[in-house]
Short mmCIF file of C-alpha atoms in Angstrom, two decimals:
data_model
loop_
_atom_site.label_atom_id
_atom_site.label_comp_id
_atom_site.label_asym_id
_atom_site.label_seq_id
_atom_site.Cartn_x
_atom_site.Cartn_y
_atom_site.Cartn_z
CA UNK A 1 152.65 -123.94 18.75
CA UNK A 2 154.14 -124.95 15.48
CA UNK A 3 151.35 -123.85 13.33
CA UNK A 4 150.80 -119.52 14.32
CA UNK A 5 148.53 -118.50 11.48
CA UNK A 6 148.89 -114.42 10.38
CA UNK A 7 144.78 -113.77 11.79
CA UNK A 8 145.60 -115.45 15.26
CA UNK A 9 149.24 -113.45 15.09
CA UNK A 10 147.23 -110.29 14.16
CA UNK A 11 144.29 -111.16 17.41
CA UNK A 12 146.96 -111.76 19.32
CA UNK A 13 149.57 -108.90 19.16
CA UNK A 14 145.92 -106.68 18.66
CA UNK A 15 144.77 -108.13 22.64
CA UNK A 16 148.20 -107.86 23.88
CA UNK A 17 148.34 -103.61 22.61
CA UNK A 18 144.15 -103.34 23.63
CA UNK A 19 145.65 -104.54 26.98
CA UNK A 20 149.06 -102.27 26.96
CA UNK A 21 146.62 -99.26 26.12
CA UNK A 22 144.78 -99.44 29.08
CA UNK A 23 147.62 -98.69 31.05
CA UNK A 24 146.76 -95.50 30.03
CA UNK A 25 144.48 -95.69 33.08
CA UNK A 26 146.62 -94.81 35.42
CA UNK A 27 146.78 -90.89 34.45
CA UNK A 28 143.21 -90.13 34.84
CA UNK A 29 143.06 -92.14 38.16
CA UNK A 30 145.42 -90.08 39.64
CA UNK A 31 144.50 -86.81 38.46
CA UNK A 32 141.01 -87.28 39.60
CA UNK A 33 142.35 -88.14 42.56
CA UNK A 34 144.49 -85.04 42.53
CA UNK A 35 141.29 -82.87 42.04
CA UNK A 36 139.31 -84.60 43.89
CA UNK A 37 142.20 -84.46 46.91
CA UNK A 38 141.93 -80.63 46.08
CA UNK A 39 138.38 -79.81 46.31
CA UNK A 40 137.98 -81.81 49.50
CA UNK A 41 140.41 -79.49 51.34
CA UNK A 42 138.71 -76.71 49.19
CA UNK A 43 135.67 -77.58 50.62
CA UNK A 44 137.19 -78.19 54.49
CA UNK A 45 138.81 -74.34 54.29
CA UNK A 46 135.67 -73.08 53.25
CA UNK A 47 132.04 -74.83 53.54
CA UNK A 48 129.81 -72.33 51.93
CA UNK A 49 131.18 -72.57 48.32
CA UNK A 50 130.67 -76.19 48.69
CA UNK A 51 128.18 -76.77 45.90
CA UNK A 52 131.26 -74.27 43.85
CA UNK A 53 134.11 -76.09 44.49
CA UNK A 54 132.13 -79.28 43.89
CA UNK A 55 131.23 -77.99 40.31
CA UNK A 56 134.42 -77.24 39.05
CA UNK A 57 135.52 -80.33 40.37
CA UNK A 58 132.60 -82.28 38.58
CA UNK A 59 134.33 -80.15 35.42
CA UNK A 60 138.35 -80.94 35.92
CA UNK A 61 137.92 -84.95 36.42
CA UNK A 62 135.34 -85.09 33.35
CA UNK A 63 138.80 -83.55 31.62
CA UNK A 64 140.72 -85.44 33.26
CA UNK A 65 139.54 -88.42 32.22
CA UNK A 66 139.81 -87.86 28.38
CA UNK A 67 143.41 -89.43 28.12
CA UNK A 68 141.76 -92.85 29.86
CA UNK A 69 138.78 -92.31 27.24
CA UNK A 70 141.08 -92.44 24.45
CA UNK A 71 142.63 -95.78 25.62
CA UNK A 72 140.15 -96.85 26.01
CA UNK A 73 138.85 -95.95 22.52
CA UNK A 74 141.36 -97.43 21.10
CA UNK A 75 141.45 -101.05 23.18
CA UNK A 76 138.08 -101.34 21.85
CA UNK A 77 139.10 -100.41 18.30
CA UNK A 78 141.85 -103.07 18.33
CA UNK A 79 139.86 -105.73 19.83
CA UNK A 80 135.60 -105.45 18.18
CA UNK A 81 137.19 -103.71 15.07
CA UNK A 82 140.09 -104.30 14.03
CA UNK A 83 141.45 -102.73 11.36
CA UNK A 84 145.17 -104.61 10.84
CA UNK A 85 142.88 -107.95 9.87
CA UNK A 86 141.33 -106.10 7.05
CA UNK A 87 144.77 -104.72 6.50
CA UNK A 88 147.11 -107.58 5.74
CA UNK A 89 144.75 -110.25 5.46
CA UNK A 90 142.32 -109.18 2.76
CA UNK A 91 139.46 -110.31 4.77
CA UNK B 1 120.15 -113.47 27.93
CA UNK B 2 121.99 -116.13 28.93
CA UNK B 3 126.01 -116.49 29.75
CA UNK B 4 127.42 -114.45 26.93
CA UNK B 5 128.86 -111.00 26.35
CA UNK B 6 126.46 -109.47 24.57
CA UNK B 7 127.64 -105.33 23.92
CA UNK B 8 127.69 -104.66 20.10
CA UNK B 9 125.34 -102.99 18.13
CA UNK B 10 122.68 -105.10 16.11
CA UNK B 11 121.72 -105.10 12.71
CA UNK B 12 117.79 -105.88 12.56
CA UNK B 13 116.62 -104.27 9.16
CA UNK B 14 118.51 -104.42 6.12
CA UNK B 15 117.62 -100.99 3.75
CA UNK B 16 119.29 -101.34 0.36
CA UNK B 17 120.57 -104.75 -0.02
CA UNK B 18 121.86 -104.80 3.42
CA UNK B 19 124.76 -102.03 2.92
CA UNK B 20 122.76 -99.91 5.08
CA UNK B 21 121.15 -101.42 8.19
CA UNK B 22 118.18 -100.16 11.30
CA UNK B 23 120.35 -101.03 14.20
CA UNK B 24 119.36 -100.99 17.08
CA UNK B 25 120.88 -97.53 18.08
CA UNK B 26 118.13 -95.94 16.06
CA UNK B 27 115.07 -98.16 18.14
CA UNK B 28 116.73 -97.18 20.78
CA UNK B 29 117.02 -93.16 19.84
CA UNK B 30 113.09 -93.13 18.83
CA UNK B 31 112.38 -94.60 22.19
CA UNK B 32 113.59 -92.22 23.88
CA UNK B 33 112.23 -89.56 21.62
CA UNK B 34 109.17 -90.85 22.16
CA UNK B 35 109.36 -90.85 26.41
CA UNK B 36 110.43 -86.91 25.60
CA UNK B 37 107.65 -86.60 23.43
CA UNK B 38 105.28 -87.96 24.96
CA UNK B 39 106.92 -86.22 28.54
CA UNK B 40 106.32 -82.81 26.68
CA UNK B 41 102.75 -83.13 25.88
CA UNK B 42 102.24 -84.16 29.22
CA UNK B 43 103.58 -80.96 30.88
CA UNK B 44 101.94 -79.03 28.01
CA UNK B 45 98.52 -80.33 29.59
CA UNK B 46 99.26 -79.47 32.71
CA UNK B 47 100.42 -76.10 32.14
CA UNK B 48 97.87 -75.22 30.07
CA UNK B 49 94.99 -76.66 32.56
CA UNK B 50 96.96 -75.57 35.70
CA UNK B 51 96.19 -72.75 37.75
CA UNK B 52 99.01 -70.23 37.57
CA UNK B 53 99.18 -69.11 41.07
CA UNK B 54 98.79 -72.49 42.36
CA UNK B 55 100.69 -74.54 40.33
CA UNK B 56 100.78 -78.78 41.47
CA UNK B 57 101.26 -81.68 40.29
CA UNK B 58 103.77 -82.23 37.00
CA UNK B 59 103.47 -78.66 36.76
CA UNK B 60 106.31 -78.49 39.68
CA UNK B 61 108.25 -80.46 37.79
CA UNK B 62 108.41 -78.64 34.87
CA UNK B 63 109.20 -75.44 36.40
CA UNK B 64 111.86 -77.09 39.02
CA UNK B 65 113.82 -78.46 35.66
CA UNK B 66 113.09 -74.84 33.56
CA UNK B 67 114.44 -73.32 36.45
CA UNK B 68 117.51 -75.33 36.65
CA UNK B 69 118.28 -75.34 33.28
CA UNK B 70 118.29 -71.43 33.15
CA UNK B 71 120.06 -71.00 36.05
CA UNK B 72 122.35 -73.44 35.51
CA UNK B 73 123.06 -71.50 31.89
CA UNK B 74 122.42 -68.52 33.60
CA UNK B 75 125.43 -68.56 35.65
CA UNK B 76 127.57 -69.67 32.84
CA UNK B 77 126.59 -67.56 29.99
CA UNK B 78 124.85 -64.17 31.43
CA UNK B 79 123.31 -62.11 29.46
CA UNK B 80 123.83 -64.53 26.36
CA UNK B 81 121.90 -67.24 28.23
CA UNK B 82 118.18 -66.45 26.71
CA UNK B 83 119.60 -67.88 23.74
CA UNK B 84 120.55 -70.67 24.32
CA UNK B 85 118.34 -72.20 27.18
CA UNK B 86 116.48 -73.98 24.63
CA UNK B 87 119.52 -75.25 22.92
CA UNK B 88 120.63 -76.89 26.44
CA UNK B 89 117.95 -78.13 28.03
CA UNK B 90 117.45 -79.71 24.75
CA UNK B 91 120.55 -81.44 24.45
CA UNK B 92 120.30 -82.27 28.31
CA UNK B 93 116.66 -84.11 28.41
CA UNK B 94 117.96 -86.06 25.15
CA UNK B 95 121.46 -87.11 26.59
CA UNK B 96 119.99 -87.77 30.31
CA UNK B 97 117.13 -90.07 28.80
CA UNK B 98 119.48 -91.61 26.10
CA UNK B 99 121.87 -92.02 28.79
CA UNK B 100 119.78 -94.03 31.77
CA UNK B 101 117.99 -95.64 28.96
CA UNK B 102 120.18 -98.90 29.59
CA UNK B 103 118.79 -99.02 32.98
CA UNK B 104 115.13 -99.90 31.63
CA UNK B 105 116.82 -102.55 29.46
CA UNK B 106 117.72 -100.81 26.30
CA UNK B 107 121.15 -100.41 24.87
CA UNK B 108 122.11 -96.59 25.15
CA UNK B 109 121.99 -94.99 22.08
CA UNK B 110 125.01 -92.10 23.28
CA UNK B 111 126.56 -96.11 22.69
CA UNK B 112 126.87 -95.71 19.96
CA UNK B 113 130.05 -93.15 18.20
CA UNK B 114 127.35 -91.85 15.57
CA UNK B 115 124.64 -90.14 17.86
CA UNK B 116 128.14 -88.08 20.21
CA UNK B 117 129.71 -87.49 17.20
CA UNK B 118 127.05 -85.79 15.61
CA UNK B 119 125.41 -84.24 18.52
CA UNK B 120 129.17 -82.70 18.77
CA UNK B 121 128.61 -81.21 15.53
CA UNK B 122 126.23 -79.32 16.64
CA UNK B 123 127.90 -78.18 19.05
CA UNK B 124 131.17 -77.20 17.23
CA UNK B 125 128.77 -75.56 14.79
CA UNK B 126 127.51 -73.07 17.18
CA UNK B 127 130.94 -72.92 18.72
CA UNK B 128 132.20 -71.18 14.78
CA UNK B 129 128.81 -70.16 13.84
CA UNK B 130 129.03 -67.82 17.97
CA UNK B 131 132.58 -67.44 16.55
CA UNK B 132 132.30 -65.79 13.05
CA UNK B 133 129.41 -63.56 14.53
CA UNK B 134 131.69 -61.70 17.15
CA UNK B 135 134.89 -61.93 15.82
CA UNK B 136 134.58 -60.75 12.18
CA UNK B 137 137.58 -61.39 11.31
CA UNK B 138 139.32 -62.24 14.42
CA UNK B 139 137.92 -65.91 13.43
CA UNK B 140 141.49 -66.42 11.09
CA UNK B 141 143.33 -64.28 12.77
CA UNK B 142 142.93 -65.31 15.93
CA UNK B 143 144.53 -68.58 14.87
CA UNK B 144 147.62 -67.19 13.97
CA UNK B 145 147.83 -66.00 17.49
CA UNK B 146 149.97 -65.68 19.19
CA UNK B 147 152.90 -66.88 16.81
CA UNK B 148 151.93 -67.75 13.08
CA UNK B 149 154.02 -70.41 13.74
CA UNK B 150 151.06 -72.11 15.76
CA UNK B 151 148.87 -71.72 12.79
CA UNK B 152 148.42 -75.94 12.66
CA UNK B 153 148.54 -76.02 16.56
CA UNK B 154 145.78 -74.12 16.72
CA UNK B 155 144.06 -75.25 14.00
CA UNK B 156 143.96 -79.01 14.88
CA UNK B 157 142.95 -77.98 18.40
CA UNK B 158 139.48 -75.96 17.05
CA UNK B 159 138.77 -79.89 15.71
CA UNK B 160 140.03 -81.64 18.82
CA UNK B 161 137.22 -79.97 20.91
CA UNK B 162 133.88 -82.04 18.69
CA UNK B 163 136.34 -85.14 18.56
CA UNK B 164 136.93 -84.85 22.13
CA UNK B 165 133.81 -84.05 23.15
CA UNK B 166 131.95 -86.98 21.74
CA UNK B 167 134.40 -89.59 22.72
CA UNK B 168 134.20 -88.17 26.20
CA UNK B 169 130.46 -89.53 25.89
CA UNK B 170 130.13 -92.12 23.90
CA UNK B 171 133.29 -93.74 25.97
CA UNK B 172 131.83 -92.91 29.43
CA UNK B 173 128.89 -95.19 28.40
CA UNK B 174 130.15 -97.45 26.55
CA UNK B 175 132.77 -98.94 29.25
CA UNK B 176 129.17 -98.79 31.67
CA UNK B 177 127.26 -100.51 29.26
CA UNK B 178 130.44 -102.85 28.27
CA UNK B 179 131.08 -103.43 32.71
CA UNK B 180 126.78 -104.18 32.77
CA UNK B 181 127.64 -106.52 29.53
CA UNK B 182 130.29 -108.10 31.48
CA UNK B 183 128.82 -108.77 35.49
CA UNK B 184 125.26 -110.29 33.73
CA UNK B 185 127.50 -112.55 30.46
CA UNK B 186 130.06 -113.55 32.45
CA UNK B 187 129.10 -114.51 36.57
CA UNK B 188 127.46 -117.19 38.02
CA UNK B 189 123.58 -116.49 38.23
CA UNK B 190 123.67 -115.62 41.91
CA UNK B 191 125.90 -113.08 42.29
CA UNK B 192 123.49 -111.36 39.35
CA UNK B 193 120.45 -110.95 42.36
CA UNK B 194 120.68 -107.55 44.26
CA UNK B 195 124.14 -106.38 43.11
CA UNK B 196 123.59 -105.45 38.95
CA UNK B 197 121.27 -102.76 41.56
CA UNK B 198 124.64 -100.23 42.29
CA UNK B 199 126.64 -100.69 39.11
CA UNK B 200 123.37 -100.04 37.86
CA UNK B 201 123.11 -96.85 39.96
CA UNK B 202 126.39 -95.87 39.10
CA UNK B 203 127.06 -96.78 36.21
CA UNK B 204 124.24 -95.84 34.15
CA UNK B 205 122.13 -93.02 37.01
CA UNK B 206 125.32 -91.37 38.40
CA UNK B 207 127.75 -91.86 35.25
CA UNK B 208 125.47 -90.58 33.35
CA UNK B 209 123.82 -87.31 34.86
CA UNK B 210 127.44 -86.75 35.27
CA UNK B 211 128.32 -86.93 31.56
CA UNK B 212 125.45 -84.85 31.05
CA UNK B 213 126.05 -82.39 32.84
CA UNK B 214 129.88 -81.94 31.93
CA UNK B 215 128.69 -82.27 27.78
CA UNK B 216 126.06 -79.05 28.28
CA UNK B 217 129.02 -77.42 30.59
CA UNK B 218 131.23 -77.62 28.18
CA UNK B 219 129.32 -76.31 25.71
CA UNK B 220 128.69 -73.32 26.99
CA UNK B 221 132.66 -72.66 27.91
CA UNK B 222 133.53 -72.92 24.79
CA UNK B 223 130.78 -70.70 23.67
CA UNK B 224 130.74 -68.00 25.69
CA UNK B 225 135.17 -68.36 25.52
CA UNK B 226 134.41 -67.16 21.33
CA UNK B 227 131.45 -64.74 22.06
CA UNK B 228 133.81 -62.99 24.93
CA UNK B 229 133.98 -59.84 26.46
CA UNK B 230 131.78 -57.58 23.67
#
């Protein structure tokens, strides 16, 4: 392992960074789970409002998911449209 | 498809010496638009020829769709609803057909950030138009509420709306596309029989429908928030 090129180093670190970025997936998972649990509790208390509760829950879950998707976009950029390569290597 | 992972956008026809390309996104968008057009012509034909008192066939479907959208918009926007039913219905139809086009072997047009950014910019223009129309100078002074020092944060907040709208739709559809491409590309052949049905049902149909709903719902919420009480 004496020969590590600059490009290889950048690509390897980018892959690690993409993996680290996806740790953000924990947040939306917890948030969506809490929203779903509260939604189930609300339907249990008031089964008549099932439609409204489901609508509100899905909307809230989709908004909570946004942060996870930001991390996904960052991971995709690091893997497939890496800005560091062109910046440092002039490729 | 072979044993390779493939979910990127491909350039098909070079224009202007390779600077601009006709990509798979354009082709798939055109296919989706033609589908919508054919559906619209068929619906027009069915309604013109149908009996208004005894609807049947496609006319029933169209009336059900229109009533569903009208109820959804009406329950969210109140008396301002009639102006926005057309817009909401259009983006719902386009986004939903784009999202489920992965079922038919296309690459979903909404898995390209350009498409979703365009859709979100439409919404952004509508939001700001209503902001200026109903709040007059409040559109400017509202940025300095509740404290003048919060002006930069409020400004960023205004521009974060189209960004988060477009990234949410793009991220969801792109994630589904990547998952299916990985499944089809990496796994041995005997796993690819039958099992992708459930993946398609969740990633394309369910997720696509949810994201369609969320996009149009948030559009309505943001617009009616700017319209306010007056």
